[in-house]
Amino acid sequence: MKIKSALLTAVLSIMAAGTANAGKHWVATWATAEQVVEPHNCPPAPYLENNSIRQIVQVSISGKTVRVKFSNEFSKEAVEINAAELAIAATAGSSSEIKPGTEVSLTFGGSKSVTIQPGELVTSDPVKFPVGMRENVAITMHMGKASSTSVTGHPGSRTDSYIAVGQTSDFSNAVSTAHWYIINAIEVQAEKKARAVVVLGNSITDGRGSTTNQQNRWTDNLSRRLLENRKTQRVSVLNMGLGGNCILAGGLGPTARSRYPRDLFQQEGVKYIILFEGVNDLGGRGDAVQKANQIIEVYKQIISEAHERGIYVYGAPVMQFKGNGYYSENHEEGRQLLNAWIREEGNCDGVIDFDAVMGDESDPARLNKKYLFENDYLHPNADGYVRMGDCIDLTLFERKGNPEK
């Protein structure tokens, strides 16, 4: 009888847990695009192997139960994580400190350790870890085997990470580096109305020109606005920008054409996509008009696949770059061709027109001087990213149902 009673109690507990989670789903609250890290961006001494690394990220929407994804997709060697913890970070990256009493351990299939083979992505077990909107989270990994030359990561973190010697929680003497390694996403268990917008982009989305450890990319500014708006306060923003990235060929990292199935469609809870790439293609060698037409074909494919999944796709015209080495009459012609297609009604489900608000009044093909980063006439500064985040129509992210195919 005692065995039957215990079994009944276990069954009722499982049923209660299922009822509590009914109507909920996983939504990514933070994620990053990854690549094989270039040699000059690899982990500095003392390196990762047999050491500990603490990395800071700022999430978007809140949640009480989370899980974390770790990637070894682009590495040639296996990576060993001996143990990993989450904690609320004390800052947005300017220190390695965490808030006392917030640390929780992660497990992987019930084990504290996990080995990630080359080409693999692993997800931790769900864990109770209350996290608020735009809260800073520290992900600490105690590493075993880990290459210092073949590493999966995100070079343009705009956020400091901290490497300490040994299997330790003491980062007081840690070495800092402005890159993320191996971490891929944080997901929260959220109600059905929660959803995500994911951005496919290059260095302008990645945040070149923003301020290290201040989380002020245009996507961060958009996220804050969404959270302050009652109708969109359960919409997360996922930044899939890669510095130097191209859509078609060349550039840094996997091309957008090759990475979009993973970076867009493998994120949990995505309802909206923003396409904001192309400047590195158009500004490179070759006929920009021909490239613009090729980019359009890639965009058509992404839109078609998104619509099959019930996802809205918003196009963002390529911003002006006159004054930069990318500029020529042919390159500008290609930009105008691509932008005209994006703006044409019916091609995208909506338009986010940064180009229309970032230009110089006397010369719209040139970035406004007050928004220039290092006078390169390509990347906005922190004020420019505020302008970009502020110009976006939030009603685009109130839409439910499915887009017309």
GROMACS .gro file of C-alpha atoms in nm:
model
  405
    1MET     CA    1   0.000   0.000   0.000
    2LYS     CA    2   0.286   0.236   0.083
    3ILE     CA    3   0.440   0.171  -0.259
    4LYS     CA    4   0.107   0.243  -0.431
    5SER     CA    5   0.063   0.558  -0.222
    6ALA     CA    6   0.412   0.682  -0.311
    7LEU     CA    7   0.351   0.606  -0.678
    8LEU     CA    8   0.020   0.795  -0.670
    9THR     CA    9   0.188   1.092  -0.504
   10ALA     CA   10   0.458   1.097  -0.773
   11VAL     CA   11   0.199   1.081  -1.051
   12LEU     CA   12  -0.003   1.362  -0.896
   13SER     CA   13   0.311   1.573  -0.862
   14ILE     CA   14   0.394   1.525  -1.229
   15MET     CA   15   0.034   1.612  -1.326
   16ALA     CA   16   0.044   1.924  -1.108
   17ALA     CA   17   0.371   2.035  -1.266
   18GLY     CA   18   0.224   1.978  -1.610
   19THR     CA   19  -0.082   2.185  -1.521
   20ALA     CA   20   0.137   2.465  -1.383
   21ASN     CA   21   0.333   2.475  -1.708
   22ALA     CA   22   0.028   2.444  -1.932
   23GLY     CA   23   0.012   2.721  -2.186
   24LYS     CA   24   0.379   2.806  -2.141
   25HIS     CA   25   0.658   2.773  -2.391
   26TRP     CA   26   1.029   2.846  -2.419
   27VAL     CA   27   1.132   3.187  -2.548
   28ALA     CA   28   1.490   3.304  -2.593
   29THR     CA   29   1.550   3.613  -2.382
   30TRP     CA   30   1.912   3.653  -2.498
   31ALA     CA   31   2.110   3.495  -2.780
   32THR     CA   32   2.414   3.569  -2.992
   33ALA     CA   33   2.541   3.475  -3.337
   34GLU     CA   34   2.855   3.264  -3.337
   35GLN     CA   35   3.151   3.187  -3.557
   36VAL     CA   36   3.498   3.041  -3.533
   37VAL     CA   37   3.685   3.309  -3.341
   38GLU     CA   38   3.969   3.478  -3.533
   39PRO     CA   39   4.321   3.423  -3.387
   40HIS     CA   40   4.351   3.775  -3.247
   41ASN     CA   41   4.015   3.737  -3.068
   42CYS     CA   42   4.084   3.398  -2.909
   43PRO     CA   43   4.092   3.371  -2.528
   44PRO     CA   44   4.400   3.543  -2.379
   45ALA     CA   45   4.633   3.387  -2.122
   46PRO     CA   46   4.571   3.203  -1.894
   47TYR     CA   47   4.333   3.065  -2.164
   48LEU     CA   48   4.026   2.849  -2.105
   49GLU     CA   49   4.164   2.500  -2.046
   50ASN     CA   50   4.139   2.394  -1.680
   51ASN     CA   51   4.041   2.749  -1.586
   52SER     CA   52   3.717   2.937  -1.510
   53ILE     CA   53   3.543   3.200  -1.719
   54ARG     CA   54   3.261   3.433  -1.615
   55GLN     CA   55   3.064   3.603  -1.892
   56ILE     CA   56   2.802   3.875  -1.852
   57VAL     CA   57   2.492   3.913  -2.070
   58GLN     CA   58   2.184   4.134  -2.039
   59VAL     CA   59   1.857   3.953  -2.102
   60SER     CA   60   1.540   4.112  -2.236
   61ILE     CA   61   1.216   3.956  -2.102
   62SER     CA   62   1.183   3.814  -1.750
   63GLY     CA   63   1.124   3.459  -1.633
   64LYS     CA   64   1.144   3.228  -1.333
   65THR     CA   65   1.268   2.910  -1.501
   66VAL     CA   66   1.558   2.922  -1.745
   67ARG     CA   67   1.791   2.703  -1.946
   68VAL     CA   68   2.117   2.788  -2.120
   69LYS     CA   69   2.259   2.680  -2.455
   70PHE     CA   70   2.630   2.627  -2.514
   71SER     CA   71   2.783   2.584  -2.860
   72ASN     CA   72   3.092   2.415  -2.997
   73GLU     CA   73   2.965   2.429  -3.354
   74PHE     CA   74   3.268   2.589  -3.520
   75SER     CA   75   3.549   2.429  -3.321
   76LYS     CA   76   3.767   2.137  -3.426
   77GLU     CA   77   3.812   1.995  -3.076
   78ALA     CA   78   3.580   1.885  -2.798
   79VAL     CA   79   3.509   2.123  -2.510
   80GLU     CA   80   3.466   2.005  -2.151
   81ILE     CA   81   3.260   2.201  -1.901
   82ASN     CA   82   3.327   2.057  -1.556
   83ALA     CA   83   3.059   2.271  -1.391
   84ALA     CA   84   2.857   2.584  -1.466
   85GLU     CA   85   2.657   2.834  -1.265
   86LEU     CA   86   2.421   3.125  -1.320
   87ALA     CA   87   2.399   3.433  -1.099
   88ILE     CA   88   2.265   3.784  -1.118
   89ALA     CA   89   2.559   4.005  -1.214
   90ALA     CA   90   2.637   4.317  -1.015
   91THR     CA   91   2.705   4.522  -1.330
   92ALA     CA   92   2.643   4.513  -1.705
   93GLY     CA   93   2.998   4.387  -1.756
   94SER     CA   94   3.229   4.642  -1.596
   95SER     CA   95   3.313   4.397  -1.316
   96SER     CA   96   3.302   4.022  -1.256
   97GLU     CA   97   3.106   4.061  -0.932
   98ILE     CA   98   2.777   3.882  -0.872
   99LYS     CA   99   2.495   3.952  -0.629
  100PRO     CA  100   2.528   3.732  -0.318
  101GLY     CA  101   2.272   3.458  -0.280
  102THR     CA  102   2.167   3.445  -0.646
  103GLU     CA  103   2.398   3.168  -0.769
  104VAL     CA  104   2.247   2.843  -0.899
  105SER     CA  105   2.418   2.542  -1.054
  106LEU     CA  106   2.340   2.412  -1.401
  107THR     CA  107   2.313   2.046  -1.493
  108PHE     CA  108   2.312   1.859  -1.821
  109GLY     CA  109   2.095   1.549  -1.822
  110GLY     CA  110   2.133   1.550  -1.445
  111SER     CA  111   2.512   1.575  -1.454
  112LYS     CA  112   2.714   1.880  -1.348
  113SER     CA  113   2.959   1.826  -1.635
  114VAL     CA  114   2.922   1.796  -2.009
  115THR     CA  115   3.149   1.735  -2.306
  116ILE     CA  116   3.050   1.920  -2.623
  117GLN     CA  117   3.180   1.758  -2.939
  118PRO     CA  118   3.281   1.964  -3.244
  119GLY     CA  119   2.971   2.081  -3.429
  120GLU     CA  120   2.741   2.029  -3.132
  121LEU     CA  121   2.506   2.251  -2.933
  122VAL     CA  122   2.396   2.146  -2.584
  123THR     CA  123   2.115   2.276  -2.365
  124SER     CA  124   2.122   2.270  -1.986
  125ASP     CA  125   1.842   2.126  -1.778
  126PRO     CA  126   1.577   2.381  -1.676
  127VAL     CA  127   1.652   2.548  -1.343
  128LYS     CA  128   1.463   2.784  -1.115
  129PHE     CA  129   1.637   3.119  -1.158
  130PRO     CA  130   1.419   3.432  -1.135
  131VAL     CA  131   1.550   3.695  -1.376
  132GLY     CA  132   1.399   4.037  -1.438
  133MET     CA  133   1.359   4.246  -1.750
  134ARG     CA  134   1.695   4.377  -1.880
  135GLU     CA  135   1.870   4.209  -1.588
  136ASN     CA  136   2.241   4.129  -1.605
  137VAL     CA  137   2.323   3.760  -1.580
  138ALA     CA  138   2.664   3.606  -1.511
  139ILE     CA  139   2.733   3.268  -1.671
  140THR     CA  140   3.030   3.100  -1.505
  141MET     CA  141   3.196   2.794  -1.659
  142HIS     CA  142   3.469   2.584  -1.500
  143MET     CA  143   3.649   2.438  -1.796
  144GLY     CA  144   3.832   2.112  -1.851
  145LYS     CA  145   3.965   2.047  -2.198
  146ALA     CA  146   3.932   2.357  -2.418
  147SER     CA  147   4.132   2.473  -2.717
  148SER     CA  148   4.287   2.818  -2.714
  149THR     CA  149   4.308   2.836  -3.093
  150SER     CA  150   3.990   2.669  -3.225
  151VAL     CA  151   3.706   2.834  -3.036
  152THR     CA  152   3.337   2.894  -3.104
  153GLY     CA  153   3.230   3.237  -2.987
  154HIS     CA  154   3.115   3.588  -3.056
  155PRO     CA  155   3.403   3.836  -3.098
  156GLY     CA  156   3.196   4.156  -3.082
  157SER     CA  157   3.041   4.115  -2.739
  158ARG     CA  158   3.084   4.484  -2.642
  159THR     CA  159   3.093   4.331  -2.295
  160ASP     CA  160   3.388   4.216  -2.083
  161SER     CA  161   3.433   3.852  -1.985
  162TYR     CA  162   3.665   3.734  -1.707
  163ILE     CA  163   3.909   3.440  -1.705
  164ALA     CA  164   4.051   3.317  -1.372
  165VAL     CA  165   4.312   3.050  -1.303
  166GLY     CA  166   4.178   2.713  -1.190
  167GLN     CA  167   3.836   2.584  -1.092
  168THR     CA  168   3.735   2.886  -0.890
  169SER     CA  169   3.463   3.134  -0.806
  170ASP     CA  170   3.721   3.400  -0.716
  171PHE     CA  171   3.756   3.637  -1.011
  172SER     CA  172   3.929   3.916  -0.820
  173ASN     CA  173   4.249   3.865  -1.019
  174ALA     CA  174   4.087   3.761  -1.343
  175VAL     CA  175   4.196   3.870  -1.690
  176SER     CA  176   3.927   4.054  -1.884
  177THR     CA  177   3.855   4.024  -2.256
  178ALA     CA  178   3.574   4.182  -2.460
  179HIS     CA  179   3.455   3.861  -2.625
  180TRP     CA  180   3.205   3.583  -2.555
  181TYR     CA  181   3.303   3.218  -2.586
  182ILE     CA  182   3.082   2.906  -2.614
  183ILE     CA  183   2.769   3.065  -2.461
  184ASN     CA  184   2.486   3.073  -2.713
  185ALA     CA  185   2.146   3.156  -2.562
  186ILE     CA  186   1.938   3.191  -2.247
  187GLU     CA  187   1.575   3.083  -2.266
  188VAL     CA  188   1.291   3.144  -2.023
  189GLN     CA  189   0.974   2.949  -1.972
  190ALA     CA  190   0.708   3.206  -2.054
  191GLU     CA  191   0.336   3.239  -2.113
  192LYS     CA  192   0.206   3.185  -2.466
  193LYS     CA  193   0.182   3.556  -2.545
  194ALA     CA  194   0.558   3.595  -2.498
  195ARG     CA  195   0.751   3.602  -2.826
  196ALA     CA  196   1.081   3.710  -2.977
  197VAL     CA  197   1.212   3.932  -3.254
  198VAL     CA  198   1.542   3.820  -3.402
  199VAL     CA  199   1.769   4.048  -3.607
  200LEU     CA  200   1.996   3.928  -3.887
  201GLY     CA  201   2.270   4.187  -3.918
  202ASN     CA  202   2.634   4.291  -3.941
  203SER     CA  203   2.853   4.523  -3.731
  204ILE     CA  204   2.589   4.797  -3.710
  205THR     CA  205   2.357   4.549  -3.539
  206ASP     CA  206   2.647   4.392  -3.349
  207GLY     CA  207   2.703   4.735  -3.198
  208ARG     CA  208   3.030   4.874  -3.330
  209GLY     CA  209   3.030   5.232  -3.204
  210SER     CA  210   2.828   5.151  -2.893
  211THR     CA  211   2.988   5.167  -2.547
  212THR     CA  212   3.154   4.861  -2.396
  213ASN     CA  213   2.965   4.734  -2.089
  214GLN     CA  214   2.676   4.976  -2.133
  215GLN     CA  215   2.448   4.756  -2.347
  216ASN     CA  216   2.345   5.042  -2.577
  217ARG     CA  217   2.327   4.886  -2.921
  218TRP     CA  218   2.021   4.984  -3.125
  219THR     CA  219   1.871   4.644  -3.044
  220ASP     CA  220   1.911   4.715  -2.670
  221ASN     CA  221   1.733   5.047  -2.712
  222LEU     CA  222   1.454   4.877  -2.906
  223SER     CA  223   1.424   4.615  -2.631
  224ARG     CA  224   1.384   4.877  -2.360
  225ARG     CA  225   1.109   5.050  -2.558
  226LEU     CA  226   0.925   4.723  -2.616
  227LEU     CA  227   0.936   4.640  -2.245
  228GLU     CA  228   0.800   4.984  -2.152
  229ASN     CA  229   0.506   4.943  -2.391
  230ARG     CA  230   0.216   4.748  -2.241
  231LYS     CA  231   0.129   4.565  -2.562
  232THR     CA  232   0.487   4.451  -2.629
  233GLN     CA  233   0.630   4.402  -2.281
  234ARG     CA  234   0.662   4.025  -2.340
  235VAL     CA  235   0.864   4.059  -2.661
  236SER     CA  236   1.233   3.972  -2.639
  237VAL     CA  237   1.501   4.097  -2.878
  238LEU     CA  238   1.771   3.861  -3.008
  239ASN     CA  239   2.076   4.021  -3.168
  240MET     CA  240   2.220   3.804  -3.445
  241GLY     CA  241   2.464   4.065  -3.572
  242LEU     CA  242   2.818   3.964  -3.671
  243GLY     CA  243   3.082   4.227  -3.734
  244GLY     CA  244   3.209   4.222  -4.092
  245ASN     CA  245   2.942   3.977  -4.201
  246CYS     CA  246   2.826   3.940  -4.562
  247ILE     CA  247   2.511   3.786  -4.699
  248LEU     CA  248   2.651   3.630  -5.014
  249ALA     CA  249   3.024   3.554  -4.982
  250GLY     CA  250   3.338   3.664  -4.801
  251GLY     CA  251   3.333   3.883  -4.494
  252LEU     CA  252   3.372   3.758  -4.138
  253GLY     CA  253   3.192   3.462  -3.993
  254PRO     CA  254   2.955   3.233  -4.181
  255THR     CA  255   2.762   3.421  -4.448
  256ALA     CA  256   2.407   3.525  -4.369
  257ARG     CA  257   2.294   3.302  -4.654
  258SER     CA  258   2.445   3.001  -4.478
  259ARG     CA  259   2.369   3.092  -4.117
  260TYR     CA  260   2.010   3.214  -4.132
  261PRO     CA  261   1.851   2.868  -4.083
  262ARG     CA  262   2.033   2.839  -3.750
  263ASP     CA  263   2.043   3.200  -3.632
  264LEU     CA  264   1.683   3.282  -3.723
  265PHE     CA  265   1.479   2.964  -3.719
  266GLN     CA  266   1.644   2.771  -3.436
  267GLN     CA  267   1.573   3.041  -3.178
  268GLU     CA  268   1.286   2.964  -2.943
  269GLY     CA  269   0.968   3.170  -2.960
  270VAL     CA  270   1.048   3.379  -3.268
  271LYS     CA  271   0.749   3.566  -3.413
  272TYR     CA  272   0.929   3.851  -3.594
  273ILE     CA  273   1.247   3.881  -3.802
  274ILE     CA  274   1.433   4.198  -3.899
  275LEU     CA  275   1.662   4.174  -4.202
  276PHE     CA  276   1.932   4.442  -4.184
  277GLU     CA  277   2.236   4.327  -4.380
  278GLY     CA  278   2.403   4.395  -4.713
  279VAL     CA  279   2.638   4.691  -4.668
  280ASN     CA  280   2.949   4.472  -4.663
  281ASP     CA  281   2.835   4.294  -4.979
  282LEU     CA  282   2.747   4.614  -5.164
  283GLY     CA  283   3.060   4.797  -5.054
  284GLY     CA  284   3.301   4.521  -5.153
  285ARG     CA  285   3.453   4.433  -5.486
  286GLY     CA  286   3.230   4.348  -5.779
  287ASP     CA  287   2.914   4.484  -5.934
  288ALA     CA  288   2.690   4.610  -5.654
  289VAL     CA  289   2.380   4.603  -5.875
  290GLN     CA  290   2.431   4.235  -5.941
  291LYS     CA  291   2.487   4.174  -5.571
  292ALA     CA  292   2.171   4.366  -5.482
  293ASN     CA  293   1.968   4.135  -5.704
  294GLN     CA  294   2.132   3.830  -5.545
  295ILE     CA  295   2.057   3.963  -5.195
  296ILE     CA  296   1.693   4.010  -5.295
  297GLU     CA  297   1.674   3.643  -5.390
  298VAL     CA  298   1.816   3.543  -5.050
  299TYR     CA  299   1.567   3.770  -4.875
  300LYS     CA  300   1.281   3.619  -5.076
  301GLN     CA  301   1.389   3.273  -4.960
  302ILE     CA  302   1.408   3.379  -4.595
  303ILE     CA  303   1.067   3.546  -4.616
  304SER     CA  304   0.912   3.239  -4.773
  305GLU     CA  305   1.052   3.008  -4.506
  306ALA     CA  306   0.950   3.249  -4.231
  307HIS     CA  307   0.593   3.270  -4.356
  308GLU     CA  308   0.572   2.891  -4.357
  309ARG     CA  309   0.649   2.913  -3.984
  310GLY     CA  310   0.402   3.196  -3.918
  311ILE     CA  311   0.679   3.455  -3.868
  312TYR     CA  312   0.657   3.819  -3.981
  313VAL     CA  313   0.961   3.960  -4.165
  314TYR     CA  314   1.051   4.329  -4.159
  315GLY     CA  315   1.307   4.472  -4.397
  316ALA     CA  316   1.551   4.746  -4.300
  317PRO     CA  317   1.703   4.937  -4.595
  318VAL     CA  318   2.082   4.956  -4.600
  319MET     CA  319   2.197   5.279  -4.439
  320GLN     CA  320   2.398   5.546  -4.619
  321PHE     CA  321   2.778   5.514  -4.646
  322LYS     CA  322   2.891   5.805  -4.862
  323GLY     CA  323   3.227   5.925  -4.729
  324ASN     CA  324   3.338   5.571  -4.648
  325GLY     CA  325   3.575   5.370  -4.867
  326TYR     CA  326   3.278   5.153  -4.962
  327TYR     CA  327   3.122   5.435  -5.158
  328SER     CA  328   3.112   5.460  -5.536
  329GLU     CA  329   2.839   5.538  -5.786
  330ASN     CA  330   2.795   5.168  -5.856
  331HIS     CA  331   2.780   5.080  -5.487
  332GLU     CA  332   2.522   5.352  -5.428
  333GLU     CA  333   2.319   5.227  -5.724
  334GLY     CA  334   2.316   4.881  -5.573
  335ARG     CA  335   2.210   5.020  -5.236
  336GLN     CA  336   1.923   5.214  -5.389
  337LEU     CA  337   1.808   4.908  -5.584
  338LEU     CA  338   1.802   4.686  -5.277
  339ASN     CA  339   1.636   4.954  -5.065
  340ALA     CA  340   1.367   5.019  -5.327
  341TRP     CA  341   1.279   4.649  -5.324
  342ILE     CA  342   1.263   4.642  -4.942
  343ARG     CA  343   1.035   4.945  -4.939
  344GLU     CA  344   0.805   4.818  -5.214
  345GLU     CA  345   0.475   4.718  -5.063
  346GLY     CA  346   0.418   4.345  -5.046
  347ASN     CA  347   0.780   4.232  -5.047
  348CYS     CA  348   0.825   4.245  -4.669
  349ASP     CA  349   0.563   4.249  -4.394
  350GLY     CA  350   0.684   4.593  -4.289
  351VAL     CA  351   0.976   4.833  -4.318
  352ILE     CA  352   1.209   4.970  -4.049
  353ASP     CA  353   1.368   5.260  -4.232
  354PHE     CA  354   1.688   5.360  -4.051
  355ASP     CA  355   1.816   5.511  -4.377
  356ALA     CA  356   1.532   5.766  -4.372
  357VAL     CA  357   1.622   5.904  -4.028
  358MET     CA  358   2.003   5.876  -4.013
  359GLY     CA  359   2.106   6.082  -4.315
  360ASP     CA  360   2.251   6.431  -4.333
  361GLU     CA  361   1.980   6.683  -4.425
  362SER     CA  362   2.195   6.841  -4.696
  363ASP     CA  363   2.317   6.506  -4.833
  364PRO     CA  364   2.090   6.210  -4.749
  365ALA     CA  365   2.343   5.963  -4.894
  366ARG     CA  366   2.580   6.054  -4.608
  367LEU     CA  367   2.536   5.977  -4.236
  368ASN     CA  368   2.449   6.272  -4.017
  369LYS     CA  369   2.772   6.399  -3.860
  370LYS     CA  370   2.629   6.399  -3.509
  371TYR     CA  371   2.583   6.023  -3.534
  372LEU     CA  372   2.931   5.935  -3.667
  373PHE     CA  373   3.155   5.686  -3.492
  374GLU     CA  374   3.525   5.763  -3.552
  375ASN     CA  375   3.422   5.958  -3.863
  376ASP     CA  376   3.413   5.640  -4.069
  377TYR     CA  377   3.079   5.738  -4.230
  378LEU     CA  378   2.956   5.384  -4.181
  379HIS     CA  379   2.897   5.307  -3.813
  380PRO     CA  380   2.675   5.513  -3.583
  381ASN     CA  381   2.790   5.623  -3.240
  382ALA     CA  382   2.592   5.567  -2.918
  383ASP     CA  383   2.363   5.864  -2.997
  384GLY     CA  384   2.299   5.719  -3.340
  385TYR     CA  385   2.195   5.388  -3.189
  386VAL     CA  386   1.948   5.571  -2.966
  387ARG     CA  387   1.803   5.738  -3.276
  388MET     CA  388   1.776   5.403  -3.451
  389GLY     CA  389   1.603   5.236  -3.158
  390ASP     CA  390   1.365   5.527  -3.116
  391CYS     CA  391   1.251   5.541  -3.479
  392ILE     CA  392   1.102   5.192  -3.487
  393ASP     CA  393   0.723   5.158  -3.494
  394LEU     CA  394   0.639   4.933  -3.199
  395THR     CA  395   0.302   4.835  -3.345
  396LEU     CA  396   0.495   4.606  -3.580
  397PHE     CA  397   0.551   4.383  -3.276
  398GLU     CA  398   0.191   4.384  -3.159
  399ARG     CA  399   0.087   4.173  -3.455
  400LYS     CA  400  -0.037   3.823  -3.387
  401GLY     CA  401  -0.175   3.552  -3.610
  402ASN     CA  402   0.011   3.460  -3.926
  403PRO     CA  403   0.143   3.677  -4.209
  404GLU     CA  404  -0.004   3.640  -4.553
  405LYS     CA  405   0.202   3.404  -4.766
   0.00000   0.00000   0.00000
